[in-house]
JSON list of C-alpha atoms in Angstrom, two decimals:
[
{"chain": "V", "resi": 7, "resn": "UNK", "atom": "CA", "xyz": [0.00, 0.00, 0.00]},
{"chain": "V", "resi": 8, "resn": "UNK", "atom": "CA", "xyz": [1.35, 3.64, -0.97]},
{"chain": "V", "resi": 9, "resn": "UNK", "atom": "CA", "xyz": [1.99, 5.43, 2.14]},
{"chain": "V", "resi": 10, "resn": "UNK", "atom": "CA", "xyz": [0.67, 9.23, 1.59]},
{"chain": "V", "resi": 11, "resn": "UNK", "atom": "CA", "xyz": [2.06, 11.69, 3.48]},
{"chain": "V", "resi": 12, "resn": "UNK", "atom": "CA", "xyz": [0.42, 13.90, 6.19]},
{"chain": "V", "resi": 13, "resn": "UNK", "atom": "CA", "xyz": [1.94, 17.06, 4.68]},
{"chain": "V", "resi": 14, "resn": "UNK", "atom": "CA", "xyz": [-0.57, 16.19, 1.37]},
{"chain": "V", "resi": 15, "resn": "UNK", "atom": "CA", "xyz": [-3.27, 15.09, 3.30]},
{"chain": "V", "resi": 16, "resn": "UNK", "atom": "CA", "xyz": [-3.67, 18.04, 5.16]},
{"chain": "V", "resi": 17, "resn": "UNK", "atom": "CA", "xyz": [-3.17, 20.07, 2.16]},
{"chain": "V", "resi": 18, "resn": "UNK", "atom": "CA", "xyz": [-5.46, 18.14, 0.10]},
{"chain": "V", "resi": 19, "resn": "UNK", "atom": "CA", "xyz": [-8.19, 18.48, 3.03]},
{"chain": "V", "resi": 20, "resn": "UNK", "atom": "CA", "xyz": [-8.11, 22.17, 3.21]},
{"chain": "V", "resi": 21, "resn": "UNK", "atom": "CA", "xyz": [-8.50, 22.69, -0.51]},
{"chain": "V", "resi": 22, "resn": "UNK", "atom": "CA", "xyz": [-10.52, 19.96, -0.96]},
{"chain": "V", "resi": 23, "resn": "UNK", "atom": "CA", "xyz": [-12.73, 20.84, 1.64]},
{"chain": "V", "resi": 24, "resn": "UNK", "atom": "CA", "xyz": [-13.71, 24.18, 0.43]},
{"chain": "V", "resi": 25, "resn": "UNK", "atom": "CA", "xyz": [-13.71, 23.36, -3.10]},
{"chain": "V", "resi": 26, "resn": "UNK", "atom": "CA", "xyz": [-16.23, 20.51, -2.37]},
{"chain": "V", "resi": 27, "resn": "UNK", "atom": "CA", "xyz": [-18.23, 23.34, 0.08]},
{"chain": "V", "resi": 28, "resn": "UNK", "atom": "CA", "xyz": [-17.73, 26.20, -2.41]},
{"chain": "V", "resi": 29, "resn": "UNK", "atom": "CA", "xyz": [-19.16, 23.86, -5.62]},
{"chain": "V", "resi": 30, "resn": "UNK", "atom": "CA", "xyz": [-21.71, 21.85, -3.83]},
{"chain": "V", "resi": 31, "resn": "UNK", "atom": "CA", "xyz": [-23.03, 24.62, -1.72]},
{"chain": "V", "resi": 32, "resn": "UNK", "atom": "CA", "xyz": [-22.92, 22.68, 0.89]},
{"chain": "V", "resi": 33, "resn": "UNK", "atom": "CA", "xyz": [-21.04, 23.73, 3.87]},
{"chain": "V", "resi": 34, "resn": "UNK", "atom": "CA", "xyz": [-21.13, 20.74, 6.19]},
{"chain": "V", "resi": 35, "resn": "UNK", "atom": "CA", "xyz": [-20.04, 18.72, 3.25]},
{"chain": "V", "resi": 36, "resn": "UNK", "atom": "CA", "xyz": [-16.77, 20.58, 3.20]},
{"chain": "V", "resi": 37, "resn": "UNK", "atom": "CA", "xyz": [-16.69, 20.18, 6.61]},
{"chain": "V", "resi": 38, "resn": "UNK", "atom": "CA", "xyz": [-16.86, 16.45, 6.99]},
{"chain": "V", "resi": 39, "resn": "UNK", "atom": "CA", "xyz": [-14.14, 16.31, 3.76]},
{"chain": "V", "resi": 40, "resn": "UNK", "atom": "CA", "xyz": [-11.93, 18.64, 6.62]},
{"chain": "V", "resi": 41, "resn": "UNK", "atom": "CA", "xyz": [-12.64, 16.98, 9.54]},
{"chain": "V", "resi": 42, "resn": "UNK", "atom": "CA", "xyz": [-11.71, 13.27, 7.73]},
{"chain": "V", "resi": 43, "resn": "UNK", "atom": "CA", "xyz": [-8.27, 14.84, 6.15]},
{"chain": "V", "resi": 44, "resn": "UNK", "atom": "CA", "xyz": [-7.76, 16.17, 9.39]},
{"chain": "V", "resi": 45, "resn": "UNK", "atom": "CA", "xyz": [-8.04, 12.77, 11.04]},
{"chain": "V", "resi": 46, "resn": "UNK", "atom": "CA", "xyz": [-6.23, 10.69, 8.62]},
{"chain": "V", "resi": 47, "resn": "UNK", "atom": "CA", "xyz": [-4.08, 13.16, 8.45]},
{"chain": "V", "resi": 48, "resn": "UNK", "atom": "CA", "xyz": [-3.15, 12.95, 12.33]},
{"chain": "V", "resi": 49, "resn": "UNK", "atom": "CA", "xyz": [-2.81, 9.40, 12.16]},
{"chain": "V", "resi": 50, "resn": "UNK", "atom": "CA", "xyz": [-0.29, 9.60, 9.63]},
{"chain": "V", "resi": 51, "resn": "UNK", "atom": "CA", "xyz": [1.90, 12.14, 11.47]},
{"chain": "V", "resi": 52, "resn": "UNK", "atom": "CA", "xyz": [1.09, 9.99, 14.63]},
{"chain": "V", "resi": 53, "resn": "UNK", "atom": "CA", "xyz": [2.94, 7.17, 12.75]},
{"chain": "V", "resi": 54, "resn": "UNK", "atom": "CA", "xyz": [5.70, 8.82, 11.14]},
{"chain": "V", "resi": 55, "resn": "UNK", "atom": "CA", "xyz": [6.68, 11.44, 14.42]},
{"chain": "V", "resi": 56, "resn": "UNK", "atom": "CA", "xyz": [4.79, 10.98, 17.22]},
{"chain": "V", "resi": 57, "resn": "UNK", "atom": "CA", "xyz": [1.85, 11.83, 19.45]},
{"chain": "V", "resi": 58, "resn": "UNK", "atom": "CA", "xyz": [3.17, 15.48, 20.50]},
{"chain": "V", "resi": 59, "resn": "UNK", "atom": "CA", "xyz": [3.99, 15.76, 16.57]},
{"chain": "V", "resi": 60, "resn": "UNK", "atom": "CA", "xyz": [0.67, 14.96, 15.66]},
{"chain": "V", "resi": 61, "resn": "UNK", "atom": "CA", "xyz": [-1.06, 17.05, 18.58]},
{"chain": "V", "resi": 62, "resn": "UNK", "atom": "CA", "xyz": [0.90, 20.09, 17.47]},
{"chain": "V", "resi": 63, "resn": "UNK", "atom": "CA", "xyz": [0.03, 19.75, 13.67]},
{"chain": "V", "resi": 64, "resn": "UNK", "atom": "CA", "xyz": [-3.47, 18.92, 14.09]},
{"chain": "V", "resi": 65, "resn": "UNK", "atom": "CA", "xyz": [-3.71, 22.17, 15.97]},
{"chain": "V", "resi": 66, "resn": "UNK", "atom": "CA", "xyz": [-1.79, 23.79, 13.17]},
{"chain": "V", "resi": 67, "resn": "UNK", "atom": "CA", "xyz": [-4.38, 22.58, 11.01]},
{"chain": "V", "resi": 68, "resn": "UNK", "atom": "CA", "xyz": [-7.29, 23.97, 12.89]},
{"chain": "V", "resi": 69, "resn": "UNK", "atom": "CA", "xyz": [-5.69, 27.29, 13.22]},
{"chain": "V", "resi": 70, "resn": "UNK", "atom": "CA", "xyz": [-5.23, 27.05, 9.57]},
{"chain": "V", "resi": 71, "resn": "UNK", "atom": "CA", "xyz": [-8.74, 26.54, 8.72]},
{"chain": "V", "resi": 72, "resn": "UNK", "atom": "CA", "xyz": [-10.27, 29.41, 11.14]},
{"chain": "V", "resi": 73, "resn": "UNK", "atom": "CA", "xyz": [-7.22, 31.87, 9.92]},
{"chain": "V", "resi": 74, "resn": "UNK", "atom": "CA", "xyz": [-7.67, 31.15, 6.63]},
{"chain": "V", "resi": 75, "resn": "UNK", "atom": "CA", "xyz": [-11.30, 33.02, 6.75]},
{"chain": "V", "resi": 76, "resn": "UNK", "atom": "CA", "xyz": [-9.97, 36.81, 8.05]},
{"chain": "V", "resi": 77, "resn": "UNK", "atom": "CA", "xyz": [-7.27, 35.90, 5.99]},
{"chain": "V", "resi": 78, "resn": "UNK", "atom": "CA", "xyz": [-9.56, 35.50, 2.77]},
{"chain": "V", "resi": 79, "resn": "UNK", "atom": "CA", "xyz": [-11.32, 39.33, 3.42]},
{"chain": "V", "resi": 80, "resn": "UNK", "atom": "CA", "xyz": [-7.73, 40.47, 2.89]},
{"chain": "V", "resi": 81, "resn": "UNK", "atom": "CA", "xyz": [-6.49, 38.20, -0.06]},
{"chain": "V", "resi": 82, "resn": "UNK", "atom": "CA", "xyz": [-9.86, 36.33, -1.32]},
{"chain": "V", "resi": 83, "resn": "UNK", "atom": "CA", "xyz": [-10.94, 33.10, -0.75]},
{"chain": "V", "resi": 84, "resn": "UNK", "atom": "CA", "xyz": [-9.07, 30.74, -2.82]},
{"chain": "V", "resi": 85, "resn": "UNK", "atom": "CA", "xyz": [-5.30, 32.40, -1.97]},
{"chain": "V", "resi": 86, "resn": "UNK", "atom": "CA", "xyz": [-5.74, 32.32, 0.94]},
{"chain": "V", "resi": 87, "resn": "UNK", "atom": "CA", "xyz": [-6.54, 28.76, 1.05]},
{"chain": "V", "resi": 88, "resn": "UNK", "atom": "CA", "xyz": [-3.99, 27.80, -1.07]},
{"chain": "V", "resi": 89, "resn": "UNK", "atom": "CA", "xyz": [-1.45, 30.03, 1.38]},
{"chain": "V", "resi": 90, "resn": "UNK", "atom": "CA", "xyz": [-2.44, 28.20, 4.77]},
{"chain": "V", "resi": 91, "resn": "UNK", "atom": "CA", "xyz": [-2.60, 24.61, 2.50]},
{"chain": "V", "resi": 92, "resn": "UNK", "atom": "CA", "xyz": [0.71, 25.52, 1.65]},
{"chain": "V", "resi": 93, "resn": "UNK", "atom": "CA", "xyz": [1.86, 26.68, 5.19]},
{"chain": "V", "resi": 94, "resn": "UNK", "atom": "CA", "xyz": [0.14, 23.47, 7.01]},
{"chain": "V", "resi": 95, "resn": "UNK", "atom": "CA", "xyz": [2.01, 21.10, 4.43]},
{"chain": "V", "resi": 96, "resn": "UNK", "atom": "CA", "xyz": [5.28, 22.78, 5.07]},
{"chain": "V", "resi": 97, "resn": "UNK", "atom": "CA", "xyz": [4.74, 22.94, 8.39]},
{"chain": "V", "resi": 98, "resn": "UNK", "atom": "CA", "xyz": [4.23, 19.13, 8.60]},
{"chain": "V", "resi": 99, "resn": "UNK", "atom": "CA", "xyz": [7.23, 18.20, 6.29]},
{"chain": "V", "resi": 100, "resn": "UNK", "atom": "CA", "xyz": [9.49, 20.50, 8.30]},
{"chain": "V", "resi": 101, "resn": "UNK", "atom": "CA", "xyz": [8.51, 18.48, 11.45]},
{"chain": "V", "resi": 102, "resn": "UNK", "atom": "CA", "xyz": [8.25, 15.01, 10.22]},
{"chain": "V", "resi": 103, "resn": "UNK", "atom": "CA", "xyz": [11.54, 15.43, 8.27]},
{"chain": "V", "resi": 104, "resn": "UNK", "atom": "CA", "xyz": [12.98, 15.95, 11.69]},
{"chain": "V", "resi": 105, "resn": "UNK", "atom": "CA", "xyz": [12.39, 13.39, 13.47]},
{"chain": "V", "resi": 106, "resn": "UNK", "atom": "CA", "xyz": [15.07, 10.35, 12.94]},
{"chain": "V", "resi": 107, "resn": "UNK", "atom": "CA", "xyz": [13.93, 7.13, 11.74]},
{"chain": "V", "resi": 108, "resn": "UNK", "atom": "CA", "xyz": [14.13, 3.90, 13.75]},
{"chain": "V", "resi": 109, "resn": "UNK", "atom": "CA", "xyz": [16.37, 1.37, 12.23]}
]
């Protein structure tokens, strides 16, 4: 099985989620596309660096989500959702790069 990192998942929830709430015009089905990225996505960093890792990002992934709406009044919708996608993901590769792997 291909082993997708948390950095995409998250990524690929926050866009994906409001895409999928923007086109459907359905906000709670956004919202349930978020909350599973989210989850999957904390397993994943769970896995590859930890609980604390994975408690941290997942809160970085929140904070992304409710920042990214002020954010959009200043920028617009989609860049801003594509900057805190972008800052999430790098966010979670700069942290899961870090920690060593067991041999």
């Amino acid at each position: 099985m291909v082993k997708v990192p948390g950095a995409v998942i998250a990524a690929g929830g926050l866009v994906g989620g409001y895409g999928l709430a923007r086109w459907s015009g359905r906000r709670a089905l956004g919202g349930v596309a978020l909350a599973g990225a989210g989850v999957a996505a904390a397993r994943e960093w769970k896995d590859s660096a930890g609980g604390a890792a994975a408690a941290g990002l997942s809160g970085l992934y929140v904070a992304a989500f409710a920042g990214s709406h002020p954010l959009a009044k200043k920028i617009g919708a989609w860049p801003s959702v594509f900057a805190v996608a972008g800052g999430v993901a790098l966010a979670s590769w700069a942290v899961v790069r870090r920690v060593p792997t067991p041999r």
